[in-house]
CSV table of C-alpha atoms and ligand atoms in Angstrom, one decimal:
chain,number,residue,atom,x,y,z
A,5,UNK,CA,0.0,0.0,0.0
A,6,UNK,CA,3.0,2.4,1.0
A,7,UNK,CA,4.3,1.5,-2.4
A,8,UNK,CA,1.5,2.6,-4.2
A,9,UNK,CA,0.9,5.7,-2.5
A,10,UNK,CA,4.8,7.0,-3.4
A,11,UNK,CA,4.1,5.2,-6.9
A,12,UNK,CA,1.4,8.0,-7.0
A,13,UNK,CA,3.1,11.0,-4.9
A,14,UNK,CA,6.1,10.1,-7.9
A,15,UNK,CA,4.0,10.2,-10.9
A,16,UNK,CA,0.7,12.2,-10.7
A,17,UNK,CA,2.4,15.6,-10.4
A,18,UNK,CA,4.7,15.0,-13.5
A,19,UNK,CA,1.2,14.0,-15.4
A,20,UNK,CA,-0.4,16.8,-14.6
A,21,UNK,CA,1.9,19.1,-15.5
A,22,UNK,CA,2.2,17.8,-18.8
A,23,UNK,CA,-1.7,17.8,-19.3
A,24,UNK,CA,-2.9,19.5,-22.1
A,25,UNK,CA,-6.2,19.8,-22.4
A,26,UNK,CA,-9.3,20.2,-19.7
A,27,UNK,CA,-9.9,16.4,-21.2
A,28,UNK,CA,-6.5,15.6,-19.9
A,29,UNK,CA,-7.5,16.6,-16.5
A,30,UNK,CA,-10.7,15.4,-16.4
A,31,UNK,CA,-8.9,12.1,-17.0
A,32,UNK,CA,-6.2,12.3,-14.3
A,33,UNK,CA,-9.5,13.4,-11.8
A,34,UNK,CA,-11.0,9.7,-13.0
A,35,UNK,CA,-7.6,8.1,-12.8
A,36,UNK,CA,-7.2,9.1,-8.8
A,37,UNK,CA,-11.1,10.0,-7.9
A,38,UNK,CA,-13.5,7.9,-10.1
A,39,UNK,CA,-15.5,4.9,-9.0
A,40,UNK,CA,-12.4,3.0,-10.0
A,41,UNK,CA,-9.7,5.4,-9.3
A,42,UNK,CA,-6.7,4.3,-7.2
A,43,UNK,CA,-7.7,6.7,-4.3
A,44,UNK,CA,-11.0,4.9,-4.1
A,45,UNK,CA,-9.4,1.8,-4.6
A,46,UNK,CA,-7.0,2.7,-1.8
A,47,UNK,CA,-9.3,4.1,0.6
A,48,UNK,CA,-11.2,0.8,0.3
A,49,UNK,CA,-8.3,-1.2,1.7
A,50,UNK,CA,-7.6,0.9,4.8
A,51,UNK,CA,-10.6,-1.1,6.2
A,52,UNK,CA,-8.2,-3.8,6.7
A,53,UNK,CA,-5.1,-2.3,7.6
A,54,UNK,CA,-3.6,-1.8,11.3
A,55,UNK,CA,-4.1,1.5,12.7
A,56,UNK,CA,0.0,2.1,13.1
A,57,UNK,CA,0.4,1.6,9.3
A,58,UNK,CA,-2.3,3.6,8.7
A,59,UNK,CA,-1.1,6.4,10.9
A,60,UNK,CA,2.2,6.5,9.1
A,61,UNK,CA,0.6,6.2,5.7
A,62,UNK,CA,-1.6,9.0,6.7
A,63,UNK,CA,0.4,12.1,5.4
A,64,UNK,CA,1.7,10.8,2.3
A,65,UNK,CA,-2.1,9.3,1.5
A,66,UNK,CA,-3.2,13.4,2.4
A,67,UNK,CA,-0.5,14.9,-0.2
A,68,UNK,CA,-1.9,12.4,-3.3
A,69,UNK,CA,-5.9,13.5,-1.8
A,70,UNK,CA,-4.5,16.7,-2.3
A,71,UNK,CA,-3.5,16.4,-5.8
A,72,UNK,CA,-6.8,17.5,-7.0
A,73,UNK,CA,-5.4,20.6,-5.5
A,74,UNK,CA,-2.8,21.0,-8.1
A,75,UNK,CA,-5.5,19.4,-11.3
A,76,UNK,CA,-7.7,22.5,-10.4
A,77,UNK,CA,-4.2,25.1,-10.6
A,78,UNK,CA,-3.3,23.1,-13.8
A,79,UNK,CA,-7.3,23.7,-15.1
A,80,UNK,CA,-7.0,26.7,-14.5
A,81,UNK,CA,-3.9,27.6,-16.3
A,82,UNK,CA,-4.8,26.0,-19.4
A,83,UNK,CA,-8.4,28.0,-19.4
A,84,UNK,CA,-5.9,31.4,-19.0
A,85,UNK,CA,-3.7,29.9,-22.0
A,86,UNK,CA,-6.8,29.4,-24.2
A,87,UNK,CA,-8.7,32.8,-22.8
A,88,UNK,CA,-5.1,34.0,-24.8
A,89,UNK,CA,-5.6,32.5,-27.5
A,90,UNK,CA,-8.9,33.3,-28.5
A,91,UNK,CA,-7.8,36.9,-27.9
A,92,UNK,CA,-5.2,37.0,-30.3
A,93,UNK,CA,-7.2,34.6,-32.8
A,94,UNK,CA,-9.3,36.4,-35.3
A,95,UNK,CA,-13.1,35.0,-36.0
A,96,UNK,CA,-12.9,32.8,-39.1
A,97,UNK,CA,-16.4,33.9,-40.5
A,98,UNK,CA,-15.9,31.7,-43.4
A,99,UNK,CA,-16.3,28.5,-41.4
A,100,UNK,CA,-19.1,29.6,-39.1
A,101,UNK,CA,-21.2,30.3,-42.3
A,102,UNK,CA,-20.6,26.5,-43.2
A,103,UNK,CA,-21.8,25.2,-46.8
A,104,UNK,CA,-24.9,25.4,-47.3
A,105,UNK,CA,-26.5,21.6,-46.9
A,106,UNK,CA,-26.7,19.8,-50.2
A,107,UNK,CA,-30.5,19.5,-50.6
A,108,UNK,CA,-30.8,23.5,-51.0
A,109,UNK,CA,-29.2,25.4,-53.3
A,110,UNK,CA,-30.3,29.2,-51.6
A,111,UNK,CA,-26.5,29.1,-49.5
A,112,UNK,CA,-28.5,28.9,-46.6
A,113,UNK,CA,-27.7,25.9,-44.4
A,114,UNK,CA,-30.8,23.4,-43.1
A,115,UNK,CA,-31.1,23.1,-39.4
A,116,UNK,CA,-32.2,19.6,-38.1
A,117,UNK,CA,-33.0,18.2,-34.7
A,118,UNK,CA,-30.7,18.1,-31.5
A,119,UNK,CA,-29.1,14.6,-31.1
A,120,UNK,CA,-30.8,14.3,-27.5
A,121,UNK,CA,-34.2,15.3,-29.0
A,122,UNK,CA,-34.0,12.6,-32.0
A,123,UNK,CA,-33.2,10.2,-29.3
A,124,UNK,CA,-36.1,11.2,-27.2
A,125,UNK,CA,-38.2,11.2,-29.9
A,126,UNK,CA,-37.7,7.1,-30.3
A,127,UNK,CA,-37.8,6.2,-26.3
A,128,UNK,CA,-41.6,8.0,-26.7
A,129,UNK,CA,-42.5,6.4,-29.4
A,130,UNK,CA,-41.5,3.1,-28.1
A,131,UNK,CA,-43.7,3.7,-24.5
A,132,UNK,CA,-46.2,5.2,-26.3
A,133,UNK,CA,-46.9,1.3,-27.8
A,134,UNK,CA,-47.2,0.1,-24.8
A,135,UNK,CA,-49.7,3.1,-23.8
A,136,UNK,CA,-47.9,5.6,-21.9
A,137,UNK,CA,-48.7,8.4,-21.6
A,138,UNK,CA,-45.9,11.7,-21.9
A,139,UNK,CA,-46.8,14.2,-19.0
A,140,UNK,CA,-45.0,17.2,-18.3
A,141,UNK,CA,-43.7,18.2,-14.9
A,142,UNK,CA,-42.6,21.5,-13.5
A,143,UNK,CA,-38.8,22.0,-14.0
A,144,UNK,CA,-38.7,24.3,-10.7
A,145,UNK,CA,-40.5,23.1,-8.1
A,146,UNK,CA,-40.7,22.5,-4.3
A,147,UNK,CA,-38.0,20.7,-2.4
A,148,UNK,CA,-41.3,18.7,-0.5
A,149,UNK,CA,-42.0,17.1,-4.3
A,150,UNK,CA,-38.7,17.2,-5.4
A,151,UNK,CA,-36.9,15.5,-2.0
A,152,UNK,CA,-39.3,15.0,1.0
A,153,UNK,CA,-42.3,13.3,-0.6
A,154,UNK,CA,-40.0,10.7,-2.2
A,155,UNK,CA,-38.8,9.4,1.3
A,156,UNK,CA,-35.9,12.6,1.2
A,157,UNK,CA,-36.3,14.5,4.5
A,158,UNK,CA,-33.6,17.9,4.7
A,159,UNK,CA,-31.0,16.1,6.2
A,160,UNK,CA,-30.9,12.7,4.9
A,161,UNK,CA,-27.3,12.2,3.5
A,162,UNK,CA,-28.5,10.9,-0.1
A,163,UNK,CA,-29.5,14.8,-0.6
A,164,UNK,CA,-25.7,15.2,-0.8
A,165,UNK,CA,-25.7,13.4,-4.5
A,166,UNK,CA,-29.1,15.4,-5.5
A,167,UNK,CA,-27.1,18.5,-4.6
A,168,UNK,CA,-28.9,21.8,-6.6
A,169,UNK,CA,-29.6,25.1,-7.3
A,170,UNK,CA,-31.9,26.8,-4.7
A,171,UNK,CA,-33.8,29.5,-6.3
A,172,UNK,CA,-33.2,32.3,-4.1
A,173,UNK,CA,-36.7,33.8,-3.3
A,174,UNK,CA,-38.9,34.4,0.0
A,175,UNK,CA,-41.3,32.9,-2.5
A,176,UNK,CA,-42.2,29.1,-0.7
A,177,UNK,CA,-45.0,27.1,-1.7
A,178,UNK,CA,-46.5,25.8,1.5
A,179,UNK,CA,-43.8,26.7,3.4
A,180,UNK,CA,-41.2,24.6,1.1
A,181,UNK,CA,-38.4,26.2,-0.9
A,182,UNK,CA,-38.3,26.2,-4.8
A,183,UNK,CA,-35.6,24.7,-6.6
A,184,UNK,CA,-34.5,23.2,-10.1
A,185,UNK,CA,-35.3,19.8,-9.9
A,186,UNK,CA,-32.9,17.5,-9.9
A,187,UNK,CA,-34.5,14.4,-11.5
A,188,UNK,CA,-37.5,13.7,-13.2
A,189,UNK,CA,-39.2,11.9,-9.9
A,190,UNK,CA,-40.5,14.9,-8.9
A,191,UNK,CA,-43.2,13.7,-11.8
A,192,UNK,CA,-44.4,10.7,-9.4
A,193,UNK,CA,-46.4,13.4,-6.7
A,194,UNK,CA,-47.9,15.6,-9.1
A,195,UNK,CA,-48.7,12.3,-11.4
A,196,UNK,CA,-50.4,10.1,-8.9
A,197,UNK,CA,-52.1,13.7,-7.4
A,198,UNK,CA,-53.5,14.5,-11.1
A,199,UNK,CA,-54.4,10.7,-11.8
A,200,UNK,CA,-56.3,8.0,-10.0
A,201,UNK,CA,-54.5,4.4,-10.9
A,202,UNK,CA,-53.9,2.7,-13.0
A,203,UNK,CA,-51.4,4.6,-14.5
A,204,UNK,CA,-49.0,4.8,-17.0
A,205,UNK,CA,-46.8,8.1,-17.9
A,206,UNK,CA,-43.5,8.6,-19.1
A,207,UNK,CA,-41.7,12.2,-18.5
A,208,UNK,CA,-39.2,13.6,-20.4
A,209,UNK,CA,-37.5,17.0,-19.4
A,210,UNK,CA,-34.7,19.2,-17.9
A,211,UNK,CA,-32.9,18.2,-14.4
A,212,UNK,CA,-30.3,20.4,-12.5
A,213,UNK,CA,-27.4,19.3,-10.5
A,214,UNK,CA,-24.8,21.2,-8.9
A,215,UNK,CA,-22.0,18.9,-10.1
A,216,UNK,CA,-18.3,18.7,-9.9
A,217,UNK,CA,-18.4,18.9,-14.1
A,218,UNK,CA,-16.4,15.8,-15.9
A,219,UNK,CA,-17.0,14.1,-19.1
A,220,UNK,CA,-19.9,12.2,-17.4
A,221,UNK,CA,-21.2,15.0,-15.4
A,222,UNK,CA,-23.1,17.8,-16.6
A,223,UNK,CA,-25.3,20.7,-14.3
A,224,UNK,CA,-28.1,20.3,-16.9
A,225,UNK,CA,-29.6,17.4,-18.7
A,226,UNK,CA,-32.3,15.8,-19.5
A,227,UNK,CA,-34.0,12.8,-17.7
A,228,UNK,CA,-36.6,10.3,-18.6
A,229,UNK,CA,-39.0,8.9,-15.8
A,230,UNK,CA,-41.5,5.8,-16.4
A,231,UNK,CA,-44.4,5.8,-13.8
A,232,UNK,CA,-46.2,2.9,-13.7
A,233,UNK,CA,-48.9,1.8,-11.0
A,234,UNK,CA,-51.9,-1.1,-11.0
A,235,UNK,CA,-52.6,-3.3,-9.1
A,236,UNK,CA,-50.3,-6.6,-9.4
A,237,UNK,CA,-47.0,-5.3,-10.5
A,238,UNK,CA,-43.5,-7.1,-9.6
A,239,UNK,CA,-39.9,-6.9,-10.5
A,240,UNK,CA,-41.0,-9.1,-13.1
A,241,UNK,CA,-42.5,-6.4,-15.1
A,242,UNK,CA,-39.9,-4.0,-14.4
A,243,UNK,CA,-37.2,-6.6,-15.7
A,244,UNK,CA,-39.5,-7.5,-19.0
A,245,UNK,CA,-39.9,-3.3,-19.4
A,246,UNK,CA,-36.0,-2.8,-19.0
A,247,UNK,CA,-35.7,-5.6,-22.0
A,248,UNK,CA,-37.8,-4.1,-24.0
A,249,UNK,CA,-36.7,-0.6,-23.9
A,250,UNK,CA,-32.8,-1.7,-24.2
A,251,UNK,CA,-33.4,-4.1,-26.6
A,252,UNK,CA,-34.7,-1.2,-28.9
A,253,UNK,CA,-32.5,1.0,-28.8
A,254,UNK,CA,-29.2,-1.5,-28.5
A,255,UNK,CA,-30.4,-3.8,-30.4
A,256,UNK,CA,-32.0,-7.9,-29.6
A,257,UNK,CA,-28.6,-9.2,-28.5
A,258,UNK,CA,-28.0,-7.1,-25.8
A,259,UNK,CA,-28.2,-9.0,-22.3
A,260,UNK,CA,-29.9,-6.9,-19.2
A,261,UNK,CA,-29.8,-7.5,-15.9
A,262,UNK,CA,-31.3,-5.9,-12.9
A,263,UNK,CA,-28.8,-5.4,-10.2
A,264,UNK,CA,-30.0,-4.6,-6.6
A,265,UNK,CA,-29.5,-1.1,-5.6
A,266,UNK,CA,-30.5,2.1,-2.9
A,267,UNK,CA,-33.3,4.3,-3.6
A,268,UNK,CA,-35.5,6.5,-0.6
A,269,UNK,CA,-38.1,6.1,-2.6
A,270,UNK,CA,-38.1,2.8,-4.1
A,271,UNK,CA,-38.6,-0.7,-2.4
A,272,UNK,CA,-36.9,-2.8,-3.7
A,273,UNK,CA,-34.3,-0.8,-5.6
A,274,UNK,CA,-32.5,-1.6,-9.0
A,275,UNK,CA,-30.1,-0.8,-11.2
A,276,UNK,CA,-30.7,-1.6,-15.0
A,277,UNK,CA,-27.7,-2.7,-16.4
A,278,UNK,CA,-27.0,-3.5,-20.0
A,279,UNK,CA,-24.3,-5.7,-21.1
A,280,UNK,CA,-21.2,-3.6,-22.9
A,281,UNK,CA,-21.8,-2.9,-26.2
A,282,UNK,CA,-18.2,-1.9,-27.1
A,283,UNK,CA,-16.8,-5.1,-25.5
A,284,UNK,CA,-19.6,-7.8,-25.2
A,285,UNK,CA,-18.9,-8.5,-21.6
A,286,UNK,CA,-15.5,-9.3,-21.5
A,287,UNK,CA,-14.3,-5.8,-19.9
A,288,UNK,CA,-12.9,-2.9,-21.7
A,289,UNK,CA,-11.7,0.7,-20.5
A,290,UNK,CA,-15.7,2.1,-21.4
A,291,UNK,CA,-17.3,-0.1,-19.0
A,292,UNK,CA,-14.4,-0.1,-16.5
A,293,UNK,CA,-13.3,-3.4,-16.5
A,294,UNK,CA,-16.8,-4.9,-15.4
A,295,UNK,CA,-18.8,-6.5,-19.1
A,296,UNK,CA,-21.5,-4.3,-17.8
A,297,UNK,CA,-22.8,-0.7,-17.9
A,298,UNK,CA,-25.3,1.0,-15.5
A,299,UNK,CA,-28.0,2.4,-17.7
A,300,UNK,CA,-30.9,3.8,-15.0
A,301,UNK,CA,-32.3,3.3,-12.3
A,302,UNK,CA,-35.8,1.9,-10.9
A,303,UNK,CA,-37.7,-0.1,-8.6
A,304,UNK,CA,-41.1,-0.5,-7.2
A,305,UNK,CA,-42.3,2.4,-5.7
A,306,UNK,CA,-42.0,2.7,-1.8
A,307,UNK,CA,-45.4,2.3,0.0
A,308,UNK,CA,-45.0,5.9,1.4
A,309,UNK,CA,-44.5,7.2,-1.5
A,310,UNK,CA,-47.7,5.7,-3.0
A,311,UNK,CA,-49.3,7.2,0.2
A,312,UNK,CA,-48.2,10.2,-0.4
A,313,UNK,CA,-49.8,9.9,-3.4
A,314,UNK,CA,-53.0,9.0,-2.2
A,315,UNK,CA,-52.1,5.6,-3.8
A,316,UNK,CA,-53.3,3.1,-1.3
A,317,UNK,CA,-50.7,0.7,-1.2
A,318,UNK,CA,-52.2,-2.3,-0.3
A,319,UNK,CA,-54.5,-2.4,-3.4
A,320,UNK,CA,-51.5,-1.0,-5.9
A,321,UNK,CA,-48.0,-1.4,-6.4
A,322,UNK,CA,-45.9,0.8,-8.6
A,323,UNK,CA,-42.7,0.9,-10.8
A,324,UNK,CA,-40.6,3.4,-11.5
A,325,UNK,CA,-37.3,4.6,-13.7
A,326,UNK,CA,-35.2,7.6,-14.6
A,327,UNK,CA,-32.6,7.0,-17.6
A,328,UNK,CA,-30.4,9.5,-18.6
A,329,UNK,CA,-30.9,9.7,-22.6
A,330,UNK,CA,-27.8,11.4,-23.1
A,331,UNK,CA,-25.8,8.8,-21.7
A,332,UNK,CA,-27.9,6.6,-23.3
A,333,UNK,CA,-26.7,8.0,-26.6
A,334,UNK,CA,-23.5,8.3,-25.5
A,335,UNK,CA,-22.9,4.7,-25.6
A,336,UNK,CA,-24.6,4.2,-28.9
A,337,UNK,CA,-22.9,6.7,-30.7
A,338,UNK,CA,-19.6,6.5,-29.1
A,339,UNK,CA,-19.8,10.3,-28.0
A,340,UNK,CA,-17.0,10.5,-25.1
A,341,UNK,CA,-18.3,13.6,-23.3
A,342,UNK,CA,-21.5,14.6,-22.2
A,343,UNK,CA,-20.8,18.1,-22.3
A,344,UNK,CA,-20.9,18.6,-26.1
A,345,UNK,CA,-24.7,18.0,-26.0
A,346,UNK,CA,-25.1,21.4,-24.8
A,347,UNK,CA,-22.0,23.2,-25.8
A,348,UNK,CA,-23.8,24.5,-29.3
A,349,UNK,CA,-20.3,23.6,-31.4
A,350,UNK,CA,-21.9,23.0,-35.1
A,351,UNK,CA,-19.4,20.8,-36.1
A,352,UNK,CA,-20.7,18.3,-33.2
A,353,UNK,CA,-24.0,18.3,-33.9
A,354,UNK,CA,-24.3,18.3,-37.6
A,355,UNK,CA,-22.6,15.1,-37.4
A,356,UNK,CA,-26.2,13.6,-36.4
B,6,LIG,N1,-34.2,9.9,-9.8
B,6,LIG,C1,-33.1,9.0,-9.8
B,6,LIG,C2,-31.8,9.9,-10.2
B,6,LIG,O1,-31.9,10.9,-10.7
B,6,LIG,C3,-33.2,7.9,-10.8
B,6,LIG,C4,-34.3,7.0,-10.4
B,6,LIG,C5,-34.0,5.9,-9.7
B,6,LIG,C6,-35.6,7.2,-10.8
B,6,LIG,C7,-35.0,5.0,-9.3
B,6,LIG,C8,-36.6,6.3,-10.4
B,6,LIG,C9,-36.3,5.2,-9.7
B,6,LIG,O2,-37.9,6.5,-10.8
B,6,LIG,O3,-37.3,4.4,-9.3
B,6,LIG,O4,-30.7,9.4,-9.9
């Protein structure tokens, strides 16, 4: 373990001098801080170590957690470098006003779609089949629909990965604080408020996060939530629904599995996950080794929650999933970071 932490203290820094790019760092951040990432992996073991090795490991382990230290100094310089460039560059008008497409001949240049909408656009029409329903939900709304209905009280520590934007305002609605919702669950109150069961709806729409931003990570992005509730419904559904949406847009061979997870307000809890499409399984750099990727996640809807609802949960049971589309089409068109979705570069998203 000593080994590996000077193996780090002696080649991180070097690494992140050289890095070029806010990719670059991005990268080292996944390297040392990911799921993965030899500080996780590290950090892991010291479960098992005894505490006089771990108190003289305990400084050099602080200077590689403080690496991230020097990543941000090293982001920050290269932003300054490019702010300089873009000074001195001048503004190639010629390429913004790109050739004009080849079905018009006017010089003017034909818009199309946005890569996430086209990809929505197919997810809907797939539910719709089945007959859900789309329903729209309010992208700012109270922190009792976005957090405290769904099992969420203000201090429960899974608020810490829902971190978002408060909208600073004495306006409350009954006596809760507005905010940008961070996932499309909010939908679940105001759907099972609106409807009487059974029900099926699908949202689609704009979340918030404050997030530490990498190429997996963005503050805004779109979510899409399946709602589900009649009487009778098991896992069993949920794992026939997850085929059937994956196998549509990954195509029939791909292998899903249902992988036990934690949500407040789901019981039990799942994670969807879809066998690697870039590796088939066998473990590649994309799916981090595993065969499999984590594609959203669901689970019958907690009992509370239904109450909450007004749902009474001995009669009904309920499913429920959030997917993140663009991830979804990250993986099927090989798009390595989620930030270009929203970036507006041209030359990313006439490529669809
Ligand atoms: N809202 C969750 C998120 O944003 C995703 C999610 C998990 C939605 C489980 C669900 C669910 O409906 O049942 O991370």
């Amino acid at each position: 373990m000593e080994e590996k932490i000077e193996q780090l203290l002696n080649e991180f820094p070097d690494k992140i001098k050289n890095a070029k790019t806010l990719k670059d760092c991005d990268m080292l951040f996944l390297e040392l801080y990911g799921k993965k990432g030899h500080l996780t992996l590290l950090t892991r073991e010291f479960r098992n170590l005894d505490k006089n090795l771990l108190q003289r490991i305990r400084p050099k382990f602080l200077s590689v957690k403080n690496l991230e230290i020097d990543l941000n100094k090293r982001k920050e310089e290269i932003r300054e470098e490019g702010y300089r460039k873009l000074e001195s560059e001048k503004l190639d008008l010629e390429e913004i006003a790109s050739p004009a497409s080849p079905d018009r001949n006017d010089g003017r240049r034909k818009g199309h779609l946005h890569p996430t909408t086209i990809f929505m656009q197919e997810i809907v029409e797939l539910f719709k089949k089945l007959g859900f329903q789309q329903y729209d939900a309010p992208q700012i709304d109270t922190d009792y629909n976005n957090f405290e209905v769904l099992n969420i009280p203000p201090e429960h520590p899974a608020r810490d990965l829902w971190d978002t934007l408060y909208i600073n305002s004495k306006f409350e609605i009954r006596n809760s604080k507005l905010l940008l919702r961070t996932h499309t669950s909010n939908s679940q109150i105001h759907i099972m408020r609106e409807f009487k069961p059974p029900i099926r709806m699908m949202v689609l729409g704009r979340c918030f996060r404050y997030e530490n931003l990498d190429p997996r990570h963005e503050h805004t992005f779109d979510q899409f939530e399946l709602v589900y509730i009649d009487k009778g419904l098991s896992m069993a559904n949920l794992q026939f629904l997850s085929e059937y949406f994956l196998k549509h847009m990954f195509g029939q061979e791909i292998k899903v599995r249902l992988q036990p997870g934690y949500y407040p307000f789901t019981e039990p809890s799942a994670k969807i996950l879809g066998e690697c499409i870039f590796c088939k399984g066998s473990g590649c750099k994309i799916c981090g080794g595993v065969g499999w990727l984590e594609l959203a996640g669901a689970g019958m809807i907690h009992p509370k929650v239904l109450e909450n609802g007004g749902v009474d949960p001995n009669i009904y049971s309920g499913i429920a999933w959030g997917v993140g589309p663009a991830r979804m089409a990250m993986l099927k068109w090989g798009i390595e970071d989620i930030r270009e979705f929203l970036k507006g570069d041209l030359k990313f998203l006439q490529k669809f």
